Tab-separated table of C-alpha atoms in Angstrom:
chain	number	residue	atom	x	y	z
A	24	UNK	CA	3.446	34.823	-67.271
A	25	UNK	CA	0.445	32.084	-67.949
A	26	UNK	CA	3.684	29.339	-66.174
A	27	UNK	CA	4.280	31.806	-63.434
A	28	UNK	CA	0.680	31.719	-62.612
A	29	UNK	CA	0.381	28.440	-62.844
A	30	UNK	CA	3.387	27.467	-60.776
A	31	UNK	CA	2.004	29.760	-58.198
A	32	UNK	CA	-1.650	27.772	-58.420
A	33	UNK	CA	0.331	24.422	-57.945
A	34	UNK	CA	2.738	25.697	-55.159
A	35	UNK	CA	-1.054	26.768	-53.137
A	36	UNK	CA	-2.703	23.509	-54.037
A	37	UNK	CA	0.355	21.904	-52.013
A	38	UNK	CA	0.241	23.845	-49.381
A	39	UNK	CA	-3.241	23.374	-48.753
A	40	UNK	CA	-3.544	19.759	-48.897
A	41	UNK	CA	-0.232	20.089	-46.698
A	42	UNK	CA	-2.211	21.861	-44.355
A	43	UNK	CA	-5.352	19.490	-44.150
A	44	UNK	CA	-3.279	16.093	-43.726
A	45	UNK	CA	-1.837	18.123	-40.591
A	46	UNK	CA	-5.488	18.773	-39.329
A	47	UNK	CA	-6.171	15.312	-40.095
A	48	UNK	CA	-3.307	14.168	-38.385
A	49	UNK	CA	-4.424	16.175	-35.355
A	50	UNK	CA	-8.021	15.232	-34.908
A	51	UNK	CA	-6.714	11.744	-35.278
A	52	UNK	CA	-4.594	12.144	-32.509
A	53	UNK	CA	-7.336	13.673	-30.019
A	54	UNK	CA	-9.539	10.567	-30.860
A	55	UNK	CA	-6.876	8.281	-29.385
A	56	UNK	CA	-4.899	9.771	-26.706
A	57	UNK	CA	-6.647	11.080	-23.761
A	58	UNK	CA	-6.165	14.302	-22.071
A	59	UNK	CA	-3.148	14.489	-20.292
A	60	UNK	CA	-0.777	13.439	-23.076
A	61	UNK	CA	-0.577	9.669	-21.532
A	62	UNK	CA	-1.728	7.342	-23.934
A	63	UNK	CA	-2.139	3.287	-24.108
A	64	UNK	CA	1.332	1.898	-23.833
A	65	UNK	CA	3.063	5.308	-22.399
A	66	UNK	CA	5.061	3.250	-19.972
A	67	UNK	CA	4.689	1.108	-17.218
A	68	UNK	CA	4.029	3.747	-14.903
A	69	UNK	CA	0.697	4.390	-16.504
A	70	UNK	CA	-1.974	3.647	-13.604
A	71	UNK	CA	-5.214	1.849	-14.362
A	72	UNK	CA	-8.475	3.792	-15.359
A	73	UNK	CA	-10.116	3.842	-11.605
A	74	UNK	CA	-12.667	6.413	-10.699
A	75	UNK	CA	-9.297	8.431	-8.900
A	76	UNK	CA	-7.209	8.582	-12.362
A	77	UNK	CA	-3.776	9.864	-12.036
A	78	UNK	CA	-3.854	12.859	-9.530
A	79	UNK	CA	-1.959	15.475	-7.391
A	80	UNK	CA	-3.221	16.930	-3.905
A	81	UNK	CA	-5.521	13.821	-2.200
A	82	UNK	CA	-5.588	13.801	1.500
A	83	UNK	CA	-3.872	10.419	2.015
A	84	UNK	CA	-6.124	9.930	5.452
A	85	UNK	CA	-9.391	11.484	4.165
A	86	UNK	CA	-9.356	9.712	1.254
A	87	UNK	CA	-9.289	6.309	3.847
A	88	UNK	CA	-11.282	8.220	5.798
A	89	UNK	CA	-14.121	8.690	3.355
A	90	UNK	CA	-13.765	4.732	2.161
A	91	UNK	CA	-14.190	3.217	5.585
A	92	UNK	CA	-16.959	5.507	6.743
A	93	UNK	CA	-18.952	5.943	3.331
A	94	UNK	CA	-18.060	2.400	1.767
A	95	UNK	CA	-16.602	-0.299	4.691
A	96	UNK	CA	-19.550	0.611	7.218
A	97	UNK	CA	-22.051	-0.532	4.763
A	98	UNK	CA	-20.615	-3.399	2.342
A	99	UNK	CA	-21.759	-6.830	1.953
A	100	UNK	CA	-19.399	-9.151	1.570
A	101	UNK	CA	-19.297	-12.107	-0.992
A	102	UNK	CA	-16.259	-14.301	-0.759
A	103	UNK	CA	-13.855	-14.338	-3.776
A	104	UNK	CA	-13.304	-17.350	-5.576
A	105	UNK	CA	-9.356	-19.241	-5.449
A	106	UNK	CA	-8.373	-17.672	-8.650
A	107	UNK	CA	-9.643	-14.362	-7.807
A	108	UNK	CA	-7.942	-14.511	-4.925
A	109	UNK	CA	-4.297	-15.556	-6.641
A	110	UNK	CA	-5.317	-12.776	-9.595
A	111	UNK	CA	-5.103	-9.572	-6.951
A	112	UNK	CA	-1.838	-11.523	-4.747
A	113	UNK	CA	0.084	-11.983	-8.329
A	114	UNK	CA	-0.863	-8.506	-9.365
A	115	UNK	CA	0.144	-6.873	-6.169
A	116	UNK	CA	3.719	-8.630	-6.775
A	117	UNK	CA	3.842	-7.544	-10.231
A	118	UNK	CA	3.345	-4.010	-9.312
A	119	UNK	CA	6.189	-4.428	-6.639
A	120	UNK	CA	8.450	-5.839	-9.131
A	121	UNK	CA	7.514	-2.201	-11.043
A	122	UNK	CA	5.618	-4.256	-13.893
A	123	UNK	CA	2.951	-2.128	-13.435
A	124	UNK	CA	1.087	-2.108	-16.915
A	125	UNK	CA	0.944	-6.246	-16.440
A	126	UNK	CA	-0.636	-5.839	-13.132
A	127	UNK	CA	-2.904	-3.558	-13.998
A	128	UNK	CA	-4.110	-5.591	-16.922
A	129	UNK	CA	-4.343	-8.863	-14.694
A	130	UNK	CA	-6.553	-6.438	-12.256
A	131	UNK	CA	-8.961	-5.856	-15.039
A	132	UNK	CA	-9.882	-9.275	-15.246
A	133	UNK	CA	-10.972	-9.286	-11.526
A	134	UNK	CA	-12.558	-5.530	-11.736
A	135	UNK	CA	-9.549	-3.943	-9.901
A	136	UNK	CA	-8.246	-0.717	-10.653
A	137	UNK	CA	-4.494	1.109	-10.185
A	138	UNK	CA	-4.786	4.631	-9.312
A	139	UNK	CA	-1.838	7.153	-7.929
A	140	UNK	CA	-1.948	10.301	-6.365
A	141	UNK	CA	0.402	12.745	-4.206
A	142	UNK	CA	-0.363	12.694	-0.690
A	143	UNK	CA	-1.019	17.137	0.394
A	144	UNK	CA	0.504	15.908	3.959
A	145	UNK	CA	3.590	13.929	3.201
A	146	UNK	CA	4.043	15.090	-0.616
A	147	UNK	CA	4.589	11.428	-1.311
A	148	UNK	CA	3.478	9.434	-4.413
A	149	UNK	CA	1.171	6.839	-3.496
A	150	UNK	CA	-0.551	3.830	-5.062
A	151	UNK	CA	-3.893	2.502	-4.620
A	152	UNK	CA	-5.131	-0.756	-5.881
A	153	UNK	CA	-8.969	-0.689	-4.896
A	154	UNK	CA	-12.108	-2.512	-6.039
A	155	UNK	CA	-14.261	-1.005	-8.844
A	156	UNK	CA	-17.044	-3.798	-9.168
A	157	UNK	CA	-20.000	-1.989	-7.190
A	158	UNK	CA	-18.043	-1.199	-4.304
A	159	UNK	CA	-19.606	-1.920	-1.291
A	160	UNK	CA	-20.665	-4.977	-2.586
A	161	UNK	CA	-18.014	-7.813	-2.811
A	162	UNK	CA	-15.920	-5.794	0.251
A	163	UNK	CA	-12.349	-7.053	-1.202
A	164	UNK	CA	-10.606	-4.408	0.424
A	165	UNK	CA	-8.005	-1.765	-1.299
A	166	UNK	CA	-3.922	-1.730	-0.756
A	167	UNK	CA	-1.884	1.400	-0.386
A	168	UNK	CA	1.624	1.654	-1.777
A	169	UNK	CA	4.183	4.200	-1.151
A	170	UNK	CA	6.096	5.230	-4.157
A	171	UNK	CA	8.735	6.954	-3.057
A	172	UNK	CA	10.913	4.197	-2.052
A	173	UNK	CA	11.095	0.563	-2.695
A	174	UNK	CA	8.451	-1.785	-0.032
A	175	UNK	CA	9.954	-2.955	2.720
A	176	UNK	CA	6.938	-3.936	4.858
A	177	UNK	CA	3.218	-3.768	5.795
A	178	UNK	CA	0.774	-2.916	7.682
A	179	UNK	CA	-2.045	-4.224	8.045
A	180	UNK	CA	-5.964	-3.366	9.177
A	181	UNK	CA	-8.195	-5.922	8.693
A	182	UNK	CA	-11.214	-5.120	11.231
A	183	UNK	CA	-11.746	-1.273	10.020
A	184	UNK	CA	-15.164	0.006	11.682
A	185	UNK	CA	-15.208	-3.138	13.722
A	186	UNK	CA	-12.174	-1.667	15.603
A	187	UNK	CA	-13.082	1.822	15.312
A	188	UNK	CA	-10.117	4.126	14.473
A	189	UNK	CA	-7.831	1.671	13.622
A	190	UNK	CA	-7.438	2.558	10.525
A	191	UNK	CA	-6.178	5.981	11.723
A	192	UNK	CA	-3.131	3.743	13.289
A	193	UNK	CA	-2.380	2.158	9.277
A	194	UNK	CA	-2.336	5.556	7.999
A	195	UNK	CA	-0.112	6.888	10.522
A	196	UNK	CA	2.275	4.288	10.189
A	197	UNK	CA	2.207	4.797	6.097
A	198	UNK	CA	3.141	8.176	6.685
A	199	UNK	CA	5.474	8.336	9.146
A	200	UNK	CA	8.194	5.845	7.275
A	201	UNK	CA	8.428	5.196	3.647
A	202	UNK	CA	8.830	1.791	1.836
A	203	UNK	CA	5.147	0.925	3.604
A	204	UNK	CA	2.209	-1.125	2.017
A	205	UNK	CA	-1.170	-0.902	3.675
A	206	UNK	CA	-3.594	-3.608	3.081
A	207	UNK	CA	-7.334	-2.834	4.506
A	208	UNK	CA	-9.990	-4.882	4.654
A	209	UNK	CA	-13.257	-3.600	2.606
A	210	UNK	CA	-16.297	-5.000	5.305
A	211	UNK	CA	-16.996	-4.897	8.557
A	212	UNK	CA	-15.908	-8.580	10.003
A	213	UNK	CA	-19.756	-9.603	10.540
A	214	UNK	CA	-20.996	-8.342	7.123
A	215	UNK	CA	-20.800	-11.926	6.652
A	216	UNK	CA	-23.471	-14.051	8.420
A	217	UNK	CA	-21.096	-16.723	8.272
A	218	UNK	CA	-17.775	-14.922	9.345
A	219	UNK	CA	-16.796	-15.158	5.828
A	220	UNK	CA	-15.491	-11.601	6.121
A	221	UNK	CA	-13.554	-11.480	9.450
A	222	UNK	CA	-10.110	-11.819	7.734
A	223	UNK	CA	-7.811	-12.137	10.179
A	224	UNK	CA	-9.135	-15.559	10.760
A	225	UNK	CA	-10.036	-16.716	7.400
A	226	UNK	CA	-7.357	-17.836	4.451
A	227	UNK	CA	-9.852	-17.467	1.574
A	228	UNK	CA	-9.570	-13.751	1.115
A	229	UNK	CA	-8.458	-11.172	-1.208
A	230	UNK	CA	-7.126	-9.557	2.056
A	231	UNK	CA	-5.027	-12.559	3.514
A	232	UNK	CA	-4.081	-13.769	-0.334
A	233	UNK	CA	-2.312	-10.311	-0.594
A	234	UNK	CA	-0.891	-10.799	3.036
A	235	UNK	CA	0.697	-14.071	1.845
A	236	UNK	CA	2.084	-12.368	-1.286
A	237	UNK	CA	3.814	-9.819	0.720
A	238	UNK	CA	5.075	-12.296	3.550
A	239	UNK	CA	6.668	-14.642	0.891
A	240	UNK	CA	8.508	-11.462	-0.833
A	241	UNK	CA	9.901	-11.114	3.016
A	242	UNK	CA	8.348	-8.231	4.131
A	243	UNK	CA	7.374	-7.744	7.970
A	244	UNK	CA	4.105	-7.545	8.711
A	245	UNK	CA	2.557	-4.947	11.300
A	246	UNK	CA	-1.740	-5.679	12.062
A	247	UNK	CA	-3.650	-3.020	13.966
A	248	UNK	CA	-6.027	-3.991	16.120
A	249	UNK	CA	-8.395	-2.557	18.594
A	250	UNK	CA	-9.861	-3.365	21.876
A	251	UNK	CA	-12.520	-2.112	24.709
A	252	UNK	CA	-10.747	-0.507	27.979
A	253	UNK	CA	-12.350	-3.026	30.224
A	254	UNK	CA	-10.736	-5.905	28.153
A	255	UNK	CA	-7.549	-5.455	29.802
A	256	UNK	CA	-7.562	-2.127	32.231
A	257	UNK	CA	-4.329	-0.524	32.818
A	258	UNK	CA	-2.854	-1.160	29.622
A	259	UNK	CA	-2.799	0.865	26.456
A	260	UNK	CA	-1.759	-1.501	24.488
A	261	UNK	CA	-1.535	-5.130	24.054
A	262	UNK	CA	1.958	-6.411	22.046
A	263	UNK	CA	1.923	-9.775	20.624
A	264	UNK	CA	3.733	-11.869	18.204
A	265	UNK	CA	0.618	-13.912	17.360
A	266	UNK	CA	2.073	-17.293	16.558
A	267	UNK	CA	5.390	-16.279	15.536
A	268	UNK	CA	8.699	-15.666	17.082
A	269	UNK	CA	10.651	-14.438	14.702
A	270	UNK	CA	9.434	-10.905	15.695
A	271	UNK	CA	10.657	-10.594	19.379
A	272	UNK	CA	13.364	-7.982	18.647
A	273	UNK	CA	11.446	-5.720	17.023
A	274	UNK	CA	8.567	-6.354	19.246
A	275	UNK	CA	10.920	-5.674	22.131
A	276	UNK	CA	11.953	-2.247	20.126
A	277	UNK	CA	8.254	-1.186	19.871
A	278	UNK	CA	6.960	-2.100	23.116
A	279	UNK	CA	10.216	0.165	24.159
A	280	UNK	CA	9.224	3.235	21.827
A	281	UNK	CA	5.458	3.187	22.821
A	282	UNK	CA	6.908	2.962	26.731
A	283	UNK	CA	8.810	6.424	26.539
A	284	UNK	CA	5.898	8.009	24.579
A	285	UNK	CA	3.854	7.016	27.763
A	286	UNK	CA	1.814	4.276	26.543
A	287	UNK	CA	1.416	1.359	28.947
A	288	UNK	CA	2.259	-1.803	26.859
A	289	UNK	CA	1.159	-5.443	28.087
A	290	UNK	CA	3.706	-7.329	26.339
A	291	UNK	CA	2.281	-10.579	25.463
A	292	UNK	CA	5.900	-12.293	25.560
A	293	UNK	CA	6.796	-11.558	28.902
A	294	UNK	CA	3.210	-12.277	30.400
A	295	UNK	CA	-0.264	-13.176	29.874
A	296	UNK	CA	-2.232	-10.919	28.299
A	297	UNK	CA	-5.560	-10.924	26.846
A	298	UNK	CA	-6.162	-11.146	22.940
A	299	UNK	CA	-2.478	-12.353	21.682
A	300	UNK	CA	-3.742	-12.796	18.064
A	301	UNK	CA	-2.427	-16.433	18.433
A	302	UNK	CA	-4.958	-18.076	15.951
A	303	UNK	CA	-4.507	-14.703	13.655
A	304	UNK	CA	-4.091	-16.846	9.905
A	305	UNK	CA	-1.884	-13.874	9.060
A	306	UNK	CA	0.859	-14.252	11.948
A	307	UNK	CA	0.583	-18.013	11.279
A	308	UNK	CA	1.353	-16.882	7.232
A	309	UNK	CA	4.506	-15.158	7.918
A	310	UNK	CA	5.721	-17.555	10.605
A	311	UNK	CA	5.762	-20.317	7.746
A	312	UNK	CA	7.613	-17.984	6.082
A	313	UNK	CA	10.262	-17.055	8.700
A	314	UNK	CA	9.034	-13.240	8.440
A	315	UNK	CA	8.481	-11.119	11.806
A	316	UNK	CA	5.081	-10.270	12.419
A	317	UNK	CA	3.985	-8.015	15.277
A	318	UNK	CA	0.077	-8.136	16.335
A	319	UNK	CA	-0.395	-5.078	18.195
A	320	UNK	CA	-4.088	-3.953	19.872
A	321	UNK	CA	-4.664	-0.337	21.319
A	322	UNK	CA	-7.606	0.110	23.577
A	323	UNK	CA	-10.199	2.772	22.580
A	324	UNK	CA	-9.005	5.577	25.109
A	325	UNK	CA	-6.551	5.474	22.436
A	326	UNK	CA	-7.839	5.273	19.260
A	327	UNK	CA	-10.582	8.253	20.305
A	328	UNK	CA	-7.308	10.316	20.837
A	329	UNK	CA	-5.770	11.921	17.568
A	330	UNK	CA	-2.556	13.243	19.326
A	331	UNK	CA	-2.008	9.531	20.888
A	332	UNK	CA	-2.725	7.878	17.804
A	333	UNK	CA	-0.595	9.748	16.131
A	334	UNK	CA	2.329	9.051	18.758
A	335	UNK	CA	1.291	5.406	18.403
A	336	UNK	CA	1.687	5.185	14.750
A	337	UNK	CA	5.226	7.041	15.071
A	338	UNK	CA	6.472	4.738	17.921
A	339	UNK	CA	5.256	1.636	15.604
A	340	UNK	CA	6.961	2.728	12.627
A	341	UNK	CA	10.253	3.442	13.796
A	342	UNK	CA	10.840	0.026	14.695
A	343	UNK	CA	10.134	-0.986	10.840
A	344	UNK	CA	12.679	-1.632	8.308
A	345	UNK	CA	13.481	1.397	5.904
């Protein structure tokens, strides 16, 4: 009886410290992977640790919405210096080549962050690759990434506020075609006494280092622009090719599209029209890399009009590769 009971005692004893070491085990656990499941090293995939996080049901266009009006409207702008600059272009083409967790880690060293989210309107996975160092301060711009199929081009807004609503024409175009980047400039062009922040005509930013990255991977480029009615009455729109001319057929295409939605196109190839985008440092990018570019500028009858921006942004996309 007396080894019985004593078996029994040792047989408990086990169990118990069985029983704590799993406890252990688990509080362990809690202390190192966050909520979520998804901790360091669970796969390339992982975003950064941005304010967003990882995230289902953001409004794509409110969430650029909110950022131009709350964040773009107000920022200063101090220029980024040459290695900064090559930092967020390499780590853009990481994240392209799908090595996510190394892009995200060369981000950190320039205070970027990776966050992803499902768009409610498109139910597309997106990417975005924002500024977290005081934004509204340095006004380095974010990037938008769709997910759900492999880039193919860009678009690209670099005068948000400054040309009012065209940033409603970028996110139309992201959504209406996948395989689409968007890279938006983060201050108004004269937040800069200097015009240190009007990117389309300045090589030393974040916004036209990114711009580069893209063009040398091969992918067309697509800027928005915006102009006042009086600059050039009778026409809608203005169609260029900025310095390039590798982009005539599908500038021909979209000039077509925007035509038979009802949009009165001056097509800067055919005649003289009024801001062509010829010294735009972006067209001239992608021109020395053989890559069509299409500068396109829609007067502000337009861009105050949600149905015809939205018919804009279709027209636009359709001609883009997918």
């Amino acid at each position: 009886m007396a080894g019985n009971s004593t078996s029994k005692v040792t047989i408990k004893r086990t169990l118990i410290g069985i029983a704590v070491m799993v406890i252990t085990l688990g509080a362990l656990v809690a202390l190192f992977v966050p909520f979520g499941g998804r901790g360091p090293g669970a796969g390339d995939d992982r975003p950064g640790d941005s304010a967003a996080g990882d995230r289902d049901g953001v409004d794509l266009a409110r969430r650029i919405t909110d950022f131009t009006h709350d964040t773009v409207a107000r920022s200063d702008y101090l220029p980024p210096l040459r290695a900064q600059r090559r930092t967020a272009a390499e780590a853009v083409g990481l994240f392209l080549d799908g090595r996510r967790t190394e892009a995200g880690r060369r981000l950190d060293g320039i205070d970027f962050g990776i966050s992803t989210f499902t768009d409610t309107v498109t139910g597309r996975r997106f990417a975005e690759i924002s500024d977290r160092a005081a934004e509204g301060h340095r006004g380095w711009g974010r990037i938008y990434i769709d997910l759900s199929a492999t880039s193919r081009w860009s678009v690209q807004v670099p005068h948000p506020v400054a040309d009012s609503g065209s940033e409603q024409l970028g996110i139309g175009v992201l959504r209406a075609r996948r395989g689409g980047v968007l890279v938006m400039a983060g201050a108004h062009r004269n937040a800069d006494r200097k015009g240190r922040a009007d990117v389309a005509h300045r090589r030393d930013t974040v916004f036209d280092a990114v711009c580069d990255e893209l063009a040398a991977r091969h992918l067309p480029g697509l800027q928005v622009h915006g102009f006042a009615d009086s600059t050039e009455p009778g026409y809608d729109v203005i169609a260029s090719l900025g310095s390039a001319d590798k982009g005539l057929p599908t500038a021909r295409r979209t000039a077509t599209a925007l035509r038979h939605e009802g949009f009165a196109v001056c097509r800067a190839w055919a005649r003289r029209c009024a801001l062509e985008g010829r010294g735009n440092v972006q067209g001239r990018g992608a021109e020395d890399q053989g890559v069509p570019f299409l500068h396109m500028e829609f007067s502000r009858t337009v861009r105050d009009d949600a149905s015809r921006v939205r018919r804009a942004a279709a027209a636009m996309a359709a001609s883009l590769p997918s």
